[in-house]
Amino acid sequence: MMDIRPIRTEADYDWALAEVEQYFVHEPEPGTDEADRFDVLSSLIEAYEAKAWPIEAPDAVDAVKAVMADRHISREKLAPVFGSKSRLSEFLNRRRGLTMAVANRLHDELQIPASVLIRPYTMAPRATSRKKQEKAWSGETGA
């Protein structure tokens, strides 16, 4: 009988990690009960970690930045996907959202999942013009 139990607490998690550790020192033979126990414990650990410490998918801006860094894609090379360097810059600085056309091109050309590209993401706050700031400070309504 296999000594396996659900992982519900940090103590259970620590126990499972200690149990799995032995299989890294002495790898079990495939097809044995020990190999099955290793597989089940590994799956339980993975499920607990996913639940306890979920990792959110990146938003569109972070995904594009990561792909650019990983594949060494320059802004100049990516600008045509956005239509211009300034549009790309505005997007990367969170000042411009993605159009569906650009999201489709990013998906096709960079293989970024569409689900990442269409999720809402945080935009940078809009800068207030100096005239609007001066009116607000002076109490003018503009009417």
Tab-separated table of C-alpha atoms in Angstrom:
chain	number	residue	atom	x	y	z
A	1	MET	CA	0.000	0.000	0.000
A	2	MET	CA	1.255	3.468	-0.929
A	3	ASP	CA	1.740	6.029	1.844
A	4	ILE	CA	0.194	9.039	0.119
A	5	ARG	CA	-2.150	11.685	1.447
A	6	PRO	CA	-3.654	14.929	0.202
A	7	ILE	CA	-1.582	18.095	0.525
A	8	ARG	CA	-3.735	20.613	2.384
A	9	THR	CA	-1.263	22.468	4.572
A	10	GLU	CA	2.341	23.660	4.527
A	11	ALA	CA	3.206	20.740	6.811
A	12	ASP	CA	1.700	18.302	4.292
A	13	TYR	CA	3.635	20.076	1.539
A	14	ASP	CA	6.916	19.832	3.471
A	15	TRP	CA	6.262	16.122	4.065
A	16	ALA	CA	5.610	15.520	0.356
A	17	LEU	CA	8.767	17.388	-0.655
A	18	ALA	CA	10.836	15.305	1.767
A	19	GLU	CA	9.272	12.120	0.396
A	20	VAL	CA	9.975	13.087	-3.226
A	21	GLU	CA	13.534	14.167	-2.464
A	22	GLN	CA	14.622	10.578	-1.899
A	23	TYR	CA	13.688	9.740	-5.491
A	24	PHE	CA	16.155	12.297	-6.783
A	25	VAL	CA	18.938	10.538	-4.873
A	26	HIS	CA	17.810	7.002	-5.811
A	27	GLU	CA	15.684	7.097	-8.970
A	28	PRO	CA	13.021	4.361	-8.934
A	29	GLU	CA	12.836	1.796	-11.718
A	30	PRO	CA	10.061	2.581	-14.210
A	31	GLY	CA	6.905	0.506	-13.739
A	32	THR	CA	7.502	-0.110	-10.029
A	33	ASP	CA	5.324	0.918	-7.111
A	34	GLU	CA	8.030	3.399	-6.107
A	35	ALA	CA	7.930	5.009	-9.560
A	36	ASP	CA	4.137	5.257	-9.298
A	37	ARG	CA	4.445	6.794	-5.825
A	38	PHE	CA	6.933	9.349	-7.160
A	39	ASP	CA	4.557	10.284	-10.010
A	40	VAL	CA	1.569	10.655	-7.677
A	41	LEU	CA	3.504	12.710	-5.110
A	42	SER	CA	4.929	14.926	-7.855
A	43	SER	CA	1.431	15.552	-9.211
A	44	LEU	CA	0.098	16.379	-5.751
A	45	ILE	CA	2.979	18.795	-5.134
A	46	GLU	CA	2.426	20.477	-8.497
A	47	ALA	CA	-1.312	20.866	-7.835
A	48	TYR	CA	-0.695	22.304	-4.351
A	49	GLU	CA	1.874	24.789	-5.652
A	50	ALA	CA	-0.477	25.921	-8.433
A	51	LYS	CA	-3.228	26.506	-5.898
A	52	ALA	CA	-1.098	28.010	-3.117
A	53	TRP	CA	1.121	30.195	-5.292
A	54	PRO	CA	-0.595	30.786	-8.632
A	55	ILE	CA	1.407	32.483	-11.326
A	56	GLU	CA	-0.705	34.833	-13.394
A	57	ALA	CA	-0.189	35.055	-17.096
A	58	PRO	CA	1.551	38.262	-18.122
A	59	ASP	CA	-0.511	41.073	-19.576
A	60	ALA	CA	-0.044	42.091	-23.218
A	61	VAL	CA	2.652	44.677	-22.501
A	62	ASP	CA	4.696	42.340	-20.309
A	63	ALA	CA	4.273	39.490	-22.812
A	64	VAL	CA	5.522	41.609	-25.718
A	65	LYS	CA	8.461	42.895	-23.644
A	66	ALA	CA	9.373	39.330	-22.632
A	67	VAL	CA	9.243	38.072	-26.221
A	68	MET	CA	11.326	41.029	-27.383
A	69	ALA	CA	13.954	40.282	-24.716
A	70	ASP	CA	13.938	36.492	-25.213
A	71	ARG	CA	14.215	36.694	-28.995
A	72	HIS	CA	16.393	39.801	-29.118
A	73	ILE	CA	13.805	41.710	-31.169
A	74	SER	CA	14.565	45.413	-31.423
A	75	ARG	CA	11.966	48.160	-31.319
A	76	GLU	CA	12.885	48.998	-34.904
A	77	LYS	CA	12.127	45.459	-36.036
A	78	LEU	CA	8.803	45.328	-34.153
A	79	ALA	CA	7.598	48.840	-35.068
A	80	PRO	CA	5.996	47.776	-38.391
A	81	VAL	CA	3.629	45.466	-36.482
A	82	PHE	CA	2.323	48.544	-34.653
A	83	GLY	CA	2.455	50.882	-37.627
A	84	SER	CA	5.193	53.139	-36.268
A	85	LYS	CA	7.891	53.431	-33.615
A	86	SER	CA	5.818	55.977	-31.705
A	87	ARG	CA	2.784	53.654	-31.493
A	88	LEU	CA	5.008	50.835	-30.277
A	89	SER	CA	6.572	53.154	-27.701
A	90	GLU	CA	3.153	54.324	-26.500
A	91	PHE	CA	2.034	50.694	-26.140
A	92	LEU	CA	5.191	49.632	-24.268
A	93	ASN	CA	4.782	52.638	-21.949
A	94	ARG	CA	1.120	51.708	-21.390
A	95	ARG	CA	-0.186	54.872	-23.024
A	96	ARG	CA	-1.915	53.119	-25.950
A	97	GLY	CA	-4.091	50.037	-26.046
A	98	LEU	CA	-3.889	47.310	-28.649
A	99	THR	CA	-6.189	47.308	-31.620
A	100	MET	CA	-7.514	43.936	-32.749
A	101	ALA	CA	-5.450	44.254	-35.942
A	102	VAL	CA	-2.224	44.720	-33.965
A	103	ALA	CA	-3.180	41.936	-31.532
A	104	ASN	CA	-3.737	39.602	-34.499
A	105	ARG	CA	-0.363	40.538	-36.003
A	106	LEU	CA	1.384	39.968	-32.650
A	107	HIS	CA	-0.315	36.598	-32.345
A	108	ASP	CA	0.604	35.598	-35.915
A	109	GLU	CA	4.162	36.923	-35.940
A	110	LEU	CA	5.292	36.358	-32.340
A	111	GLN	CA	2.986	33.463	-31.380
A	112	ILE	CA	1.795	35.284	-28.262
A	113	PRO	CA	-1.457	33.640	-27.145
A	114	ALA	CA	-4.480	35.678	-28.192
A	115	SER	CA	-5.945	35.237	-24.709
A	116	VAL	CA	-3.006	37.228	-23.295
A	117	LEU	CA	-3.314	39.956	-25.904
A	118	ILE	CA	-7.047	40.591	-25.445
A	119	ARG	CA	-7.103	40.632	-21.635
A	120	PRO	CA	-7.550	44.075	-20.098
A	121	TYR	CA	-4.366	45.556	-18.666
A	122	THR	CA	-3.359	48.585	-16.646
A	123	MET	CA	-2.715	51.760	-18.584
A	124	ALA	CA	-0.478	54.610	-17.411
A	125	PRO	CA	-2.391	57.565	-15.995
A	126	ARG	CA	-2.962	60.331	-18.501
A	127	ALA	CA	-0.864	63.437	-18.046
A	128	THR	CA	-2.847	66.585	-17.424
A	129	SER	CA	-1.919	69.526	-19.620
A	130	ARG	CA	-0.342	72.552	-17.949
A	131	LYS	CA	-3.333	74.725	-18.954
A	132	LYS	CA	-5.768	72.329	-17.276
A	133	GLN	CA	-3.588	72.226	-14.152
A	134	GLU	CA	-3.421	76.021	-14.005
A	135	LYS	CA	-7.209	76.305	-14.410
A	136	ALA	CA	-7.756	73.745	-11.662
A	137	TRP	CA	-5.402	75.579	-9.306
A	138	SER	CA	-6.983	78.985	-10.020
A	139	GLY	CA	-10.532	77.672	-9.610
A	140	GLU	CA	-11.534	78.396	-13.226
A	141	THR	CA	-14.242	76.193	-14.659
A	142	GLY	CA	-13.488	76.782	-18.298
A	143	ALA	CA	-17.080	77.772	-19.058
